[in-house]
């Protein structure tokens, strides 16, 4: 079983819909990152969370440390949000590196 | 612009050839990483360097070597390329604890024929 599980693996929605991507992890961590990768593109860090909630524009990320769960929400989705969203956790068993989920491929249709 | 610079962006190698992927960061980060990304496999860590002068193996180190030349530069070498090493390679760097400033390079698409 992967230490970081994302769901869904693929998500297709219509422009304007509210999007939720989930991430669950099975061990204690220091922090969790949400990353975005556009097709054929580089990888950008969207958020780093160690507790609570963060918001940047239409993106909201939350984390519940006790439940070992994080969500990434996109409000008023737009076709330019189409990308792969990757959850990654830092500090598994004290290791100084990220452990990645498999990613969620999001497609927003106009 | 501040960030992580990777070269080259594209490369085609013949089986058995060698090459070095270069990575440099100008954010004064202590930690640097090399990943490969394959369809359906996600990002996998090849090697990392928590600080200048140290390197450690990641999940998939076989067939690769690394050098942390100084604080800015971390290179990845393929001594004898194999078709299984066809992949997209990403370099990344982060602050001392890895919690802040995690930044990726733009990637190198490598094909081994």
XYZ file of C-alpha atoms in Angstrom:
223
model
C 0.000 0.000 0.000
C 1.363 3.427 -0.936
C 2.066 5.742 1.969
C 0.275 8.544 0.109
C -3.023 7.878 -1.626
C -4.861 10.371 -3.792
C -8.415 10.260 -5.049
C -9.775 10.406 -7.579
C -7.064 9.411 -10.053
C -8.928 11.139 -12.870
C -11.550 13.863 -12.691
C -13.447 15.554 -15.505
C -15.750 18.479 -14.785
C -17.454 21.392 -16.469
C -16.175 24.945 -16.236
C -17.458 26.642 -13.088
C -17.779 23.502 -10.975
C -16.335 23.197 -7.477
C -13.501 20.663 -7.465
C -12.183 18.582 -4.570
C -9.111 16.359 -4.675
C -8.298 14.241 -1.649
C -5.039 12.989 -0.186
C -4.619 10.473 2.634
C -1.373 9.357 4.193
C -0.619 6.534 6.553
C 2.284 7.762 8.689
C 3.257 10.820 10.712
C 4.610 13.712 8.683
C 6.047 17.200 9.186
C 4.245 18.866 6.303
C 2.255 18.267 3.135
C 2.704 19.874 -0.268
C 0.260 20.269 -3.131
C 1.940 20.472 -6.536
C 0.585 21.274 -9.994
C 1.886 19.979 -13.316
C 0.445 21.130 -16.644
C 0.691 18.750 -19.623
C 4.267 18.661 -20.868
C 5.169 21.243 -18.270
C 7.143 21.742 -15.151
C 6.043 21.201 -11.566
C 4.944 24.090 -9.397
C 4.437 24.061 -5.649
C 0.968 25.424 -4.834
C 0.852 25.050 -1.058
C 2.840 23.773 1.879
C 0.710 22.886 4.908
C 1.560 21.721 8.377
C -1.854 22.530 9.889
C -5.160 24.221 9.159
C -6.042 25.847 5.880
C -4.457 28.025 3.209
C -6.057 29.979 0.358
C -4.555 31.427 -2.783
C -6.969 32.888 -5.292
C -9.462 30.175 -6.232
C -7.412 27.438 -4.598
C -7.943 26.275 -1.023
C -5.958 23.577 0.763
C -6.825 22.033 4.102
C -5.143 19.466 6.288
C -6.353 17.415 9.260
C -3.264 16.061 10.997
C -5.227 13.778 13.351
C -7.095 12.129 10.471
C -4.014 12.147 8.195
C -6.000 13.726 5.391
C -5.738 16.774 3.146
C -7.985 18.241 0.472
C -7.357 20.630 -2.383
C -10.385 22.623 -3.528
C -10.775 24.696 -6.669
C -13.669 27.136 -6.800
C -15.175 28.368 -10.080
C -12.993 25.958 -12.079
C -11.628 27.045 -15.454
C -10.123 25.088 -18.365
C -6.702 26.522 -17.469
C -6.942 24.572 -14.197
C -6.599 21.371 -16.222
C -3.437 19.736 -14.934
C -2.146 16.924 -12.762
C -2.311 17.730 -9.059
C 0.150 15.905 -6.848
C 0.083 15.508 -3.089
C 3.466 15.006 -1.406
C 4.367 14.563 2.245
C 7.545 15.565 4.006
C 9.215 13.994 6.976
C 7.986 10.393 6.802
C 9.850 8.592 9.605
C 12.038 11.687 9.886
C 13.414 11.378 6.348
C 14.449 14.663 4.744
C 12.618 14.127 1.451
C 9.167 14.151 -0.131
C 7.026 11.075 -0.695
C 4.602 11.564 -3.574
C 1.090 10.456 -4.336
C 0.282 9.185 -7.808
C -1.392 12.400 -8.850
C -4.907 13.368 -9.928
C -5.461 14.253 -13.577
C -8.019 17.069 -13.714
C -9.736 18.087 -16.954
C -12.063 21.081 -17.006
C -14.233 21.306 -20.108
C -15.525 24.685 -21.347
C 15.274 34.934 -12.341
C 15.710 32.952 -9.160
C 15.020 29.254 -9.440
C 16.326 25.885 -10.529
C 17.979 25.597 -13.941
C 18.300 22.224 -15.646
C 20.170 21.414 -18.825
C 19.621 20.030 -21.368
C 15.846 20.158 -21.924
C 15.864 17.291 -24.421
C 18.376 14.550 -25.166
C 18.478 11.396 -27.272
C 21.123 8.816 -26.419
C 22.090 5.489 -27.885
C 22.227 2.506 -25.559
C 25.579 2.457 -23.788
C 26.338 6.151 -24.177
C 26.981 8.309 -21.140
C 25.787 11.772 -20.264
C 25.494 14.203 -17.383
C 22.389 16.200 -16.531
C 23.231 19.518 -14.952
C 21.236 21.321 -12.261
C 21.912 24.635 -10.567
C 19.917 26.688 -8.067
C 20.432 30.258 -6.965
C 18.191 30.295 -3.877
C 20.907 29.317 -1.400
C 19.066 26.061 -0.695
C 20.846 23.342 1.238
C 18.962 20.364 -0.200
C 18.825 19.204 -3.817
C 17.105 16.252 -5.450
C 16.918 14.299 -8.688
C 13.644 12.615 -9.689
C 12.417 10.666 -12.656
C 8.824 10.696 -13.821
C 7.366 7.859 -15.854
C 3.783 7.394 -17.064
C 1.689 5.743 -14.362
C 4.589 5.748 -11.874
C 4.549 9.270 -10.508
C 7.707 10.981 -9.323
C 10.423 8.717 -7.971
C 13.500 9.913 -6.126
C 16.809 8.874 -7.646
C 19.311 10.610 -5.360
C 19.295 13.545 -3.019
C 21.779 15.756 -1.250
C 20.717 17.168 2.101
C 23.711 19.494 2.202
C 26.895 20.296 0.338
C 29.241 17.325 0.454
C 26.592 14.684 1.166
C 24.543 12.490 -1.156
C 22.072 9.690 -0.458
C 20.267 7.112 -2.530
C 16.576 7.416 -3.165
C 14.113 4.812 -4.413
C 15.666 4.113 -7.822
C 19.436 4.845 -7.758
C 20.668 1.951 -9.903
C 22.375 3.069 -13.110
C 22.944 6.623 -11.866
C 25.638 8.585 -10.066
C 25.490 12.094 -8.644
C 27.872 14.840 -7.664
C 27.134 17.776 -5.366
C 29.782 20.001 -6.845
C 29.076 22.909 -4.511
C 26.039 24.369 -2.789
C 24.540 25.528 -6.097
C 25.107 22.547 -8.361
C 23.954 18.923 -8.305
C 24.605 16.786 -11.376
C 23.202 13.401 -12.397
C 25.297 11.060 -14.518
C 24.238 8.070 -16.586
C 27.382 6.019 -17.184
C 25.911 3.536 -19.663
C 22.426 4.519 -20.744
C 19.729 1.868 -21.110
C 16.271 2.103 -22.729
C 14.759 1.673 -19.234
C 16.208 5.088 -18.378
C 13.989 6.797 -20.941
C 12.088 9.219 -18.764
C 11.561 12.821 -17.797
C 14.062 13.926 -15.167
C 13.434 16.721 -12.690
C 15.866 18.437 -10.393
C 14.549 20.202 -7.303
C 15.873 22.136 -4.341
C 14.536 23.116 -0.949
C 15.398 25.003 2.198
C 17.175 23.414 5.130
C 14.190 21.544 6.498
C 12.575 20.925 3.119
C 9.436 22.602 4.319
C 9.841 25.867 2.482
C 10.772 26.938 -0.990
C 10.485 23.546 -2.632
C 11.288 24.405 -6.273
C 11.488 22.192 -9.347
C 13.470 22.636 -12.525
C 11.692 22.542 -15.887
C 12.687 18.950 -16.620
C 14.843 17.019 -19.072
C 13.151 14.652 -21.511
C 15.620 11.823 -22.142
C 15.138 9.113 -24.746
C 17.498 6.141 -24.929
C 17.283 4.187 -28.171
